[in-house]
mmCIF file of C-alpha atoms in Angstrom:
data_model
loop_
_atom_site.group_PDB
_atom_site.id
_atom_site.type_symbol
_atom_site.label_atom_id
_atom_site.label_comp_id
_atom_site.label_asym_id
_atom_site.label_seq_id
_atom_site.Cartn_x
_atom_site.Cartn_y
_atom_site.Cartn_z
ATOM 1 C CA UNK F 1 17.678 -28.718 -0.861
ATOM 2 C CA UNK F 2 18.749 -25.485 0.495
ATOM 3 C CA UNK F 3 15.248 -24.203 1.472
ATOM 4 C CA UNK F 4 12.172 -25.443 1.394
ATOM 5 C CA UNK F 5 8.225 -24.397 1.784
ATOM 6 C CA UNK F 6 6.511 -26.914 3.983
ATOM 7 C CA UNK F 7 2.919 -26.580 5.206
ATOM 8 C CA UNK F 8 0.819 -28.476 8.183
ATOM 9 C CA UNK F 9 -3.133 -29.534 7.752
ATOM 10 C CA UNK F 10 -4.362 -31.014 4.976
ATOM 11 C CA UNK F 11 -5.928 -28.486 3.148
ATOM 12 C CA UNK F 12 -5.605 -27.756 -0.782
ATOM 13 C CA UNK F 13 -4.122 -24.286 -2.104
ATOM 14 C CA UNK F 14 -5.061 -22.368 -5.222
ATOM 15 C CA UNK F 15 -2.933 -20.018 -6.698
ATOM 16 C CA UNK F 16 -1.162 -19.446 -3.598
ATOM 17 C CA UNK F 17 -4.113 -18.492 -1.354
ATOM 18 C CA UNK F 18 -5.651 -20.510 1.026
ATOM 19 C CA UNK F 19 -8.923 -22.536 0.274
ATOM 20 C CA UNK F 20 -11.920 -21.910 2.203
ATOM 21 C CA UNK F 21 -12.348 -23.792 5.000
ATOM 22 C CA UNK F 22 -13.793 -27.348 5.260
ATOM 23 C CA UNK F 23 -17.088 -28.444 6.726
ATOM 24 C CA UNK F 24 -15.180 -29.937 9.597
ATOM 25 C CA UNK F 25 -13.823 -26.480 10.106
ATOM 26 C CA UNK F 26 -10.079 -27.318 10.248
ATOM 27 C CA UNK F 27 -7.578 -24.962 11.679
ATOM 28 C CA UNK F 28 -6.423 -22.167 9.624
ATOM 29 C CA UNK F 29 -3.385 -23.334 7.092
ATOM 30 C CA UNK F 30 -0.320 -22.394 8.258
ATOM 31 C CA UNK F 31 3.138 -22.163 5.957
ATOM 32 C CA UNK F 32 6.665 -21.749 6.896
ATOM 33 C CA UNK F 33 10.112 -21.606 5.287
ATOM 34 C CA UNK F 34 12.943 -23.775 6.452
ATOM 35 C CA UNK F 35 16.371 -22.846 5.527
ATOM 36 C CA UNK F 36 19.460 -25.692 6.060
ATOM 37 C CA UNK F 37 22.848 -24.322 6.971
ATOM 38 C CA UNK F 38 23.607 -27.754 4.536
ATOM 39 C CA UNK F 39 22.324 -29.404 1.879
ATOM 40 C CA UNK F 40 19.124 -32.396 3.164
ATOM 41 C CA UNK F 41 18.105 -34.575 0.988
ATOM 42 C CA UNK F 42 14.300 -33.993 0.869
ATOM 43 C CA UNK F 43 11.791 -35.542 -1.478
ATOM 44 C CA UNK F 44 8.336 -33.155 -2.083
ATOM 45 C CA UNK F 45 5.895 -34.295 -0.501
ATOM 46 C CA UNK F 46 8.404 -35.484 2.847
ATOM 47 C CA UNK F 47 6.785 -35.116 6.093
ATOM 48 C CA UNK F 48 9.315 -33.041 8.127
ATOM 49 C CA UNK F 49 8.968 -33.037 12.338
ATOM 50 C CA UNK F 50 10.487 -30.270 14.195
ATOM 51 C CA UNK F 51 11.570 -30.727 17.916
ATOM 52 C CA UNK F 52 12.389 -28.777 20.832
ATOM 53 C CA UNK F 53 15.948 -29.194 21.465
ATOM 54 C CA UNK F 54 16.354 -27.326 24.381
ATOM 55 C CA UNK F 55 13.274 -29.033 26.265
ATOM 56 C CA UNK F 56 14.683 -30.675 29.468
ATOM 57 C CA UNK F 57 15.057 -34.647 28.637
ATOM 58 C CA UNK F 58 13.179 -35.935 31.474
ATOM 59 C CA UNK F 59 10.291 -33.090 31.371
ATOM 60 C CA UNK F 60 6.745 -34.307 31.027
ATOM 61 C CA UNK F 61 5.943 -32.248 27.986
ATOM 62 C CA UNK F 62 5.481 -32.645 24.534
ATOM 63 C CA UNK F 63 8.600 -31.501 22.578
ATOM 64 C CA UNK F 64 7.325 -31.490 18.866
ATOM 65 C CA UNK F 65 7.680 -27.901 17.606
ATOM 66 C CA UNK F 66 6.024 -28.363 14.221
ATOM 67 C CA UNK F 67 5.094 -30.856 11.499
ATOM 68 C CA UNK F 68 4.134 -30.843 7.782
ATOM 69 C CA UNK F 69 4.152 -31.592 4.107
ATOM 70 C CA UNK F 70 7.013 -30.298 1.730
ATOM 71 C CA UNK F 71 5.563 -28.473 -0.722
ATOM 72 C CA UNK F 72 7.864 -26.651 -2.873
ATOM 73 C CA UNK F 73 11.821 -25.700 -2.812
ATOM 74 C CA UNK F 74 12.746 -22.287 -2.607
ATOM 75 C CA UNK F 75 15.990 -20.607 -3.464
ATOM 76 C CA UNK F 76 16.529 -17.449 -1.336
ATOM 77 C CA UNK F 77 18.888 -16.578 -4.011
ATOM 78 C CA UNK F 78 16.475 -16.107 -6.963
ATOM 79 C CA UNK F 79 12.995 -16.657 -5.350
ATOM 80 C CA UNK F 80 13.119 -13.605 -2.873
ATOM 81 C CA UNK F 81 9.756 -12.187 -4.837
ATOM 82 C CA UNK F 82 8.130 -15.505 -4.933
ATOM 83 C CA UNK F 83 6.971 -15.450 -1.075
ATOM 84 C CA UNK F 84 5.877 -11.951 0.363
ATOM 85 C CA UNK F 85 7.059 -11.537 3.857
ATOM 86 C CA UNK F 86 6.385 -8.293 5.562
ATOM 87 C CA UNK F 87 7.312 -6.650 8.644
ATOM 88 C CA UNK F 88 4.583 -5.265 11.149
ATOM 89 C CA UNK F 89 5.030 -1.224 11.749
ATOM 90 C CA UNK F 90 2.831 0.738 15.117
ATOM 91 C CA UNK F 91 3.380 4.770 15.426
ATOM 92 C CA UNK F 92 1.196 6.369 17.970
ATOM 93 C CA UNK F 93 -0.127 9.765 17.818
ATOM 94 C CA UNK F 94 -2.113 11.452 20.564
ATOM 95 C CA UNK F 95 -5.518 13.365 20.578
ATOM 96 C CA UNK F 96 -5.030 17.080 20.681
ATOM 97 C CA UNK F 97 -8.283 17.937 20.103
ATOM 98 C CA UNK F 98 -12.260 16.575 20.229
ATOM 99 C CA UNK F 99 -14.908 17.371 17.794
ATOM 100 C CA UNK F 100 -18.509 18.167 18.857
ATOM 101 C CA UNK F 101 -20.024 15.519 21.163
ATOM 102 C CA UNK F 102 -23.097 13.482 19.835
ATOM 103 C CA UNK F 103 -25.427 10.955 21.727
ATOM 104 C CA UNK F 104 -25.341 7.941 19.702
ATOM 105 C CA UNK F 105 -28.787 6.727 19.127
ATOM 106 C CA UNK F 106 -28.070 3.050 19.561
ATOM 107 C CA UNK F 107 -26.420 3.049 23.036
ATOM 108 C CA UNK F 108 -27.592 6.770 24.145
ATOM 109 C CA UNK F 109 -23.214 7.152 24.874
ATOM 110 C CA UNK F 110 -21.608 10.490 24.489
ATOM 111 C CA UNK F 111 -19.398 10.123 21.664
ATOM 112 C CA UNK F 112 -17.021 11.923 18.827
ATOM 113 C CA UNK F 113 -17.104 11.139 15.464
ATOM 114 C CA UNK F 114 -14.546 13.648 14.557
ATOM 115 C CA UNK F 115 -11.077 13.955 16.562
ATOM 116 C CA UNK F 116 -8.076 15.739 15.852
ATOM 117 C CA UNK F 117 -4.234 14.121 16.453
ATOM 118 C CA UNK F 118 -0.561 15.080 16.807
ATOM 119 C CA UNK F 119 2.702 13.983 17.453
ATOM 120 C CA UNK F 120 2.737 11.221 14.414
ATOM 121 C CA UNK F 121 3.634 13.211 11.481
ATOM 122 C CA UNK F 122 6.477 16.000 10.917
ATOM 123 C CA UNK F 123 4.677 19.736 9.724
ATOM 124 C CA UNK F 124 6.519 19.204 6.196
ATOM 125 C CA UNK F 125 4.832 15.546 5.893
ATOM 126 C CA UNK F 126 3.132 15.277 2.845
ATOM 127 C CA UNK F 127 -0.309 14.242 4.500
ATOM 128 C CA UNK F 128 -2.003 13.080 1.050
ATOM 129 C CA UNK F 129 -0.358 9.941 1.017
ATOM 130 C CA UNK F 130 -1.587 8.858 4.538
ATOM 131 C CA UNK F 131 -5.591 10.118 3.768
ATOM 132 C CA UNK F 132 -7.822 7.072 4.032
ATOM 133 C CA UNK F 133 -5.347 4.973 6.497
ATOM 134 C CA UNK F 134 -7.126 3.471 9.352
ATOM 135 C CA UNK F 135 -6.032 4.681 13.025
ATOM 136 C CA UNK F 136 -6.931 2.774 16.033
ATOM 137 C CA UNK F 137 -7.842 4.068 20.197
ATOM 138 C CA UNK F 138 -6.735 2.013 22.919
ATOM 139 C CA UNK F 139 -10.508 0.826 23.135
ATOM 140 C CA UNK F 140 -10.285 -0.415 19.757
ATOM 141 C CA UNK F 141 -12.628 1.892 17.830
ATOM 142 C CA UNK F 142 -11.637 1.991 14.459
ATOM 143 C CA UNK F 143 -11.710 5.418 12.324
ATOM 144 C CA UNK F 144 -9.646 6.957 9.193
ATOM 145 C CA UNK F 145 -7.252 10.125 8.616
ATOM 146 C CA UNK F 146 -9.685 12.450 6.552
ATOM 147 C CA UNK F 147 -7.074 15.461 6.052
ATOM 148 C CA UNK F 148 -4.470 17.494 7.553
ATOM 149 C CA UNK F 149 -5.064 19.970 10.144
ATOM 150 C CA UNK F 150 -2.962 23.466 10.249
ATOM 151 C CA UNK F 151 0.451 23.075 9.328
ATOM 152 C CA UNK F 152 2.216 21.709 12.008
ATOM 153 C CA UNK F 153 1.669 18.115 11.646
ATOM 154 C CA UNK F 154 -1.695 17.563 12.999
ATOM 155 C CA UNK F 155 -4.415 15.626 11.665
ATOM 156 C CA UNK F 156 -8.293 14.626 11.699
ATOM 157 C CA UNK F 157 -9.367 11.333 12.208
ATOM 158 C CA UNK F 158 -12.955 10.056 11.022
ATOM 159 C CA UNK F 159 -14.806 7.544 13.435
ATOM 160 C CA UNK F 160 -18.030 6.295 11.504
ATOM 161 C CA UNK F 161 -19.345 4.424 14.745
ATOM 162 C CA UNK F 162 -17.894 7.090 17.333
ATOM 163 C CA UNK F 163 -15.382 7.554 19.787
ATOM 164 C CA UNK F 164 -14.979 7.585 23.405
ATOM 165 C CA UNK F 165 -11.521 9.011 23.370
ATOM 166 C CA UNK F 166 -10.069 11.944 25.469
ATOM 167 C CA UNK F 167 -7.776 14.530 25.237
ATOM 168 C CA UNK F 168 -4.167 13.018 25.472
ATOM 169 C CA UNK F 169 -5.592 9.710 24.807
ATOM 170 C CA UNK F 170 -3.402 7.513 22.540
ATOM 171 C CA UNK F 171 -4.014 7.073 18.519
ATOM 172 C CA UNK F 172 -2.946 3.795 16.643
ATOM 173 C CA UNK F 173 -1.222 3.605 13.214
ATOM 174 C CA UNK F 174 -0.447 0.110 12.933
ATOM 175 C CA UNK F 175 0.344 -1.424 9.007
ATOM 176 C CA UNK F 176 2.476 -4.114 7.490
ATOM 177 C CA UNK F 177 5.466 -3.174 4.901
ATOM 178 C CA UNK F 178 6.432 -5.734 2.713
ATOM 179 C CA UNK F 179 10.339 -7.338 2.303
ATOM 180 C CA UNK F 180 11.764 -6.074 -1.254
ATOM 181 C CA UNK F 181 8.906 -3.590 -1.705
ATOM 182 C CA UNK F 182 10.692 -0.923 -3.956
ATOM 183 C CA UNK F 183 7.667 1.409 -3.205
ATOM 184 C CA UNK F 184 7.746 0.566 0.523
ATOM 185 C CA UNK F 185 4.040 0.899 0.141
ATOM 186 C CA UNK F 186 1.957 0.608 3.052
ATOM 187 C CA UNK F 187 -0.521 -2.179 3.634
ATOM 188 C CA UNK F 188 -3.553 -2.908 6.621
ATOM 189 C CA UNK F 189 -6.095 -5.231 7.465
ATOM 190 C CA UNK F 190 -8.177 -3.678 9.257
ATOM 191 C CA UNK F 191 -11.416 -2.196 7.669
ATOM 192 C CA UNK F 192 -14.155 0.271 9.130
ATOM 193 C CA UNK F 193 -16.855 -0.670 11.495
ATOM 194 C CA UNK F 194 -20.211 0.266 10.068
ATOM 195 C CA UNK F 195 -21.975 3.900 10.962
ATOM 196 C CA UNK F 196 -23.846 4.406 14.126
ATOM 197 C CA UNK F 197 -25.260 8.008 13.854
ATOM 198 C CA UNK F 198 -26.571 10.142 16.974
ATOM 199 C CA UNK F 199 -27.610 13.973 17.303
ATOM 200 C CA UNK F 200 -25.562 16.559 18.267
ATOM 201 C CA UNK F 201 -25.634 17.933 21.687
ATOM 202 C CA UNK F 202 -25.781 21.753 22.186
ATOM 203 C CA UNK F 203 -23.351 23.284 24.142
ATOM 204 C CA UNK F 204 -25.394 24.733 27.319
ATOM 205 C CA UNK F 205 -25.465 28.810 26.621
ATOM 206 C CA UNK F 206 -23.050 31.045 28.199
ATOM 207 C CA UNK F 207 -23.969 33.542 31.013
ATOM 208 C CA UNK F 208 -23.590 36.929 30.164
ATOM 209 C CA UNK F 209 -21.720 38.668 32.974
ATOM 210 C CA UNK F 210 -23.838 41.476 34.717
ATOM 211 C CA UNK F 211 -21.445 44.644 35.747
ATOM 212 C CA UNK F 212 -24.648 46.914 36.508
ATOM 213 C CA UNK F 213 -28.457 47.280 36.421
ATOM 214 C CA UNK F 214 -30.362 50.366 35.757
ATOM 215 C CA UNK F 215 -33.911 50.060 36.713
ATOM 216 C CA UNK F 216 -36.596 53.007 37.011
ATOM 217 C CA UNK F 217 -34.207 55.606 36.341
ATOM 218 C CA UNK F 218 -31.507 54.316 39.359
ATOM 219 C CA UNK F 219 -27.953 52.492 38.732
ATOM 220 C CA UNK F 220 -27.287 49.169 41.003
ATOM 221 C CA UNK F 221 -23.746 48.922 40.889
ATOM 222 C CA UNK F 222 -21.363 46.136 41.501
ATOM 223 C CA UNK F 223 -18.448 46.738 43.156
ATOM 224 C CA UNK F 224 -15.765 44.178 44.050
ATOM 225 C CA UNK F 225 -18.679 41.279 43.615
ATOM 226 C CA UNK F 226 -21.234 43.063 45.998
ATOM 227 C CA UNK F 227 -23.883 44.384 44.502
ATOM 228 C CA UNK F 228 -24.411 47.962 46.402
ATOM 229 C CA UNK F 229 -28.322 47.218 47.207
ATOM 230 C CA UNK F 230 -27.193 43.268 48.413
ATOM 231 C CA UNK F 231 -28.812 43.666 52.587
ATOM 232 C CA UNK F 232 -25.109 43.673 54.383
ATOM 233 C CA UNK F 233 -26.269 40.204 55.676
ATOM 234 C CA UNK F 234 -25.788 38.865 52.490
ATOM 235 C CA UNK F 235 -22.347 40.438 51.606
ATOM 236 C CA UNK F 236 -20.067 38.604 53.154
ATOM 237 C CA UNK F 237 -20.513 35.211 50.834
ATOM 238 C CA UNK F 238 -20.913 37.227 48.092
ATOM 239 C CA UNK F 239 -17.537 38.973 49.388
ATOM 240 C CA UNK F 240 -15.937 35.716 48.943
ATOM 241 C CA UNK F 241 -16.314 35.517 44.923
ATOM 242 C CA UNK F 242 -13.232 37.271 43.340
ATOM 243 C CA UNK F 243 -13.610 40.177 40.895
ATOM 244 C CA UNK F 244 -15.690 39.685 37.495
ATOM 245 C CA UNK F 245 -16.740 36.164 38.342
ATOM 246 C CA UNK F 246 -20.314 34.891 39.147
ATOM 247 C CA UNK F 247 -18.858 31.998 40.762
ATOM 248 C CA UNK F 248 -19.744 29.703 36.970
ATOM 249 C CA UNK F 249 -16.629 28.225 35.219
ATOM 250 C CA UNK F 250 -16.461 26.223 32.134
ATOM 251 C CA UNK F 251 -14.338 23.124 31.804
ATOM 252 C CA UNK F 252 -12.352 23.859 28.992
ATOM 253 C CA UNK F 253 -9.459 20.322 29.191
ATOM 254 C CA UNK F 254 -9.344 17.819 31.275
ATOM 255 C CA UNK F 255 -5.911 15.950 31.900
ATOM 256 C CA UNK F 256 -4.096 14.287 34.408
ATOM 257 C CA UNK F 257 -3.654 10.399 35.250
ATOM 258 C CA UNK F 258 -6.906 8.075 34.154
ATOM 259 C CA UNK F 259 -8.646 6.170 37.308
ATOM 260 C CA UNK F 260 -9.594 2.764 36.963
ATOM 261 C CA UNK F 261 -13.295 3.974 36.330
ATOM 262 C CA UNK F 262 -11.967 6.063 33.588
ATOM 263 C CA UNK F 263 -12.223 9.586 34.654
ATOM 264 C CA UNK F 264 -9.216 11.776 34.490
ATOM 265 C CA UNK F 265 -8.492 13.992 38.121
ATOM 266 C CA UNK F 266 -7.771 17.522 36.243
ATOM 267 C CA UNK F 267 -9.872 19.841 34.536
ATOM 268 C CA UNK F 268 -8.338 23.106 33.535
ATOM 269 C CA UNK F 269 -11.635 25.633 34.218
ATOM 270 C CA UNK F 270 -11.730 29.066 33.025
ATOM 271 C CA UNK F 271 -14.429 31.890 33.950
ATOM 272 C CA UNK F 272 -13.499 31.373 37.832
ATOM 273 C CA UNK F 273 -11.468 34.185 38.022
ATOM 274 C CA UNK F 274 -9.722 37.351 35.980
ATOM 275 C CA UNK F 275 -6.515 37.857 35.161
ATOM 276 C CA UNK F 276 -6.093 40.241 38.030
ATOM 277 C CA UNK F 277 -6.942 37.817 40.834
ATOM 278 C CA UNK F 278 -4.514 36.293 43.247
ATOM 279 C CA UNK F 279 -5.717 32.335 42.794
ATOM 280 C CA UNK F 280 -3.085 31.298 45.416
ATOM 281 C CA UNK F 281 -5.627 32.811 47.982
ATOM 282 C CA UNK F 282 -8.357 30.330 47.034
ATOM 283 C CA UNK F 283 -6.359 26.920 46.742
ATOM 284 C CA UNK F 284 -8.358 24.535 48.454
ATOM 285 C CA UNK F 285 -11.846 25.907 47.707
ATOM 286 C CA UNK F 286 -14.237 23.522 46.816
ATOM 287 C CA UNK F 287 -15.595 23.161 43.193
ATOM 288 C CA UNK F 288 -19.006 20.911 41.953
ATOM 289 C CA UNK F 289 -19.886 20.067 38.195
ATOM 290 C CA UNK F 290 -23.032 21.571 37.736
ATOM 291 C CA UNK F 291 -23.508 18.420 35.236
ATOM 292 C CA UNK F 292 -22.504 15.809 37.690
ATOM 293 C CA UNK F 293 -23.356 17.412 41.048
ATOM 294 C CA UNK F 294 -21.686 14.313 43.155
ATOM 295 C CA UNK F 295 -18.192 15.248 41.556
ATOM 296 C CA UNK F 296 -16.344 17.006 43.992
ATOM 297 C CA UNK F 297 -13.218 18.963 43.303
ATOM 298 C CA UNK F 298 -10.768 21.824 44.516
ATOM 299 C CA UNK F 299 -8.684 24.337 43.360
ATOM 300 C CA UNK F 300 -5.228 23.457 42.679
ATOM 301 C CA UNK F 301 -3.892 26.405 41.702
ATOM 302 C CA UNK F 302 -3.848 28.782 38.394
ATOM 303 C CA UNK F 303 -2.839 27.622 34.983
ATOM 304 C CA UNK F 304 -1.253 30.111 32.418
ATOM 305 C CA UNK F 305 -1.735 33.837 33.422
ATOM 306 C CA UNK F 306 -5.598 34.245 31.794
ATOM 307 C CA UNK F 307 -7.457 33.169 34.737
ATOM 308 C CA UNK F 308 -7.495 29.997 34.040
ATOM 309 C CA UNK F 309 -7.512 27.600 37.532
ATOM 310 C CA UNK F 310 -6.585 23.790 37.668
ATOM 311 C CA UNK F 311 -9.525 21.645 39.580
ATOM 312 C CA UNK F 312 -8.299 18.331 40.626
ATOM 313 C CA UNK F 313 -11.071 15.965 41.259
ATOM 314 C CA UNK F 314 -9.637 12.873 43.610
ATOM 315 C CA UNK F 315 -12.356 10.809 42.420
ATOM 316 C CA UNK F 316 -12.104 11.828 38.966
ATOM 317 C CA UNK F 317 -14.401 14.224 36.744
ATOM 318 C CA UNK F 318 -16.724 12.701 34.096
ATOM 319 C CA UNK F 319 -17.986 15.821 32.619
ATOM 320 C CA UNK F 320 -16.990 16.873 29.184
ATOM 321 C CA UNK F 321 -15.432 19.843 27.972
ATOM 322 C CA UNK F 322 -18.049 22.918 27.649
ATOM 323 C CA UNK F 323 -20.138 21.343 30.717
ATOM 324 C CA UNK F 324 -20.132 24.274 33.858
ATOM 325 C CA UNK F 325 -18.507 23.895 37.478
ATOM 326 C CA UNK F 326 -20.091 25.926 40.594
ATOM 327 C CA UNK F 327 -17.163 27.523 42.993
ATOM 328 C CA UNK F 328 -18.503 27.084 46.463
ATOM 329 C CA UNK F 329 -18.291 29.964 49.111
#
């Protein structure tokens, strides 16, 4: 024969799938298609040994590569539908974007079940054919492509038990395409875990930003961060805040490499300072999460021309995005 199907164990088939298992719990079938460069002469049912050629003649090692049972010949010719083989495919997005963080009730862990991806699809991708496909982090929480986002390309993904992921953190497509598919139809395995619901946790409110205070008839004004009735022995820290800023930023990214206890080192923080400031002249001052008090970062420099301020944290930063950093004097 020209090819043959040959399969090891000794368990039955039906219809082409696998029976179930035996009581003695037997290895998982396994099949495989040999293909001669020249005719064999091979009766079914022929027990077929392969060896390792290349395995070093006086090596103390087993060289048997595989054994089993011919089953059935098979013409590549004609019987190219009659076995489905199937390529496996992996494209990798990234997370642009994190939905509001819950507590999950089972584990009490800050988690997303709502994130939003990029870089995997082109803006003129029809996303309806890719709604319902599983995606996959690189902590192997499983969730699905609900819709598109905006039209350039981006996407939100649906995690029923939650997600851990970050900002820039990698997103899994991974499928199988079958040989001779006409369709080129795409296929997975994998399935969704079950739900594990939390509550939503409320952003912490905002500080409203106090130019001036009339009390009793009389204006206290602020000028250049001193407030006109501070006692002159308490104007030189408050001399050190810069213009508009009660020394309360809000993370709004973080970025930057991941530490092996799986903080990232940057947080971009806005609120710090104005667009008018000079953030240059305060590199090097030191920063706390208000959150986490023991993270400890400092000022790196500015980022984009809105007042935003890059904090890198050495030890890395585990607060999430909304939480509030305290500039120290």
């Amino acid at each position: 024969n020209d090819g043959t199907l040959t399969r090891n164990g000794s368990e039955n088939m039906e219809g082409g799938k696998q029976a179930s298992l035996s009581a003695n719990k037997l290895p998982p079938l396994h099949w495989a298609k040999l293909e001669f460069l020249t005719p064999v002469y091979c009766p079914m049912d022929s027990l077929v040994i392969g060896s390792r050629l290349d395995t070093e003649v006086n090596a103390n090692a087993c060289r048997l590569a595989f054994s089993g049972r011919l089953v059935e010949r098979y013409d590549a010719k004609t019987d190219n539908g009659k076995i489905k083989t199937y390529t496996k495919k992996e494209k990798v997005g990234t997370v642009c974007r994190l939905g509001d963080p819950f507590r999950r009730s089972d584990d009490n862990k800050v988690v997303r079940y709502e994130v939003f991806g990029t870089d995997l699809f082109k803006k003129e991708t029809n996303m309806s054919q890719f709604v319902g496909l599983v995606m996959e982090t690189d902590r192997g929480e499983i969730g699905s492509i609900q819709s598109s986002f905006g039209t350039s390309g981006k996407f939100r993904v649906n995690f029923p038990a939650g997600t851990e992921a970050k900002e820039g953190d990698p997103l899994y497509l991974r499928f199988k395409r079958y040989a001779n598919d006409p369709k080129k139809a795409i296929h997975q395995d994998q399935s969704l875990p079950r739900a594990r619901p939390g509550y939503r946790i409320d952003p912490p409110a905002k500080k409203k930003k106090v130019r001036g205070k009339i009390s009793n008839g009389n204006a206290n004004v602020v000028e250049n961060g001193v407030d006109s009735k501070t006692p002159k022995g308490d104007r030189k820290a408050s001399a050190n805040i810069p213009n508009g800023s009660n020394g309360v930023g809000e993370i709004v990214k973080t970025k930057g490499d991941i530490l092996q206890n799986g903080k990232r080192t940057v947080a971009i923080v806005s609120g710090l300072f104005s667009m008018e400031d000079d953030i240059s002249k305060h590199k090097g001052r030191k920063v706390i999460s208000i959150t986490t008090p023991e993270e400890e970062g400092v000022i790196d420099g500015s980022f984009g021309k809105v007042g935003k301020c890059k904090v890198l944290f050495r030890d890395g930063i585990s607060a999430d995005v909304g939480s509030h950093v305290k500039m120290l004097s």
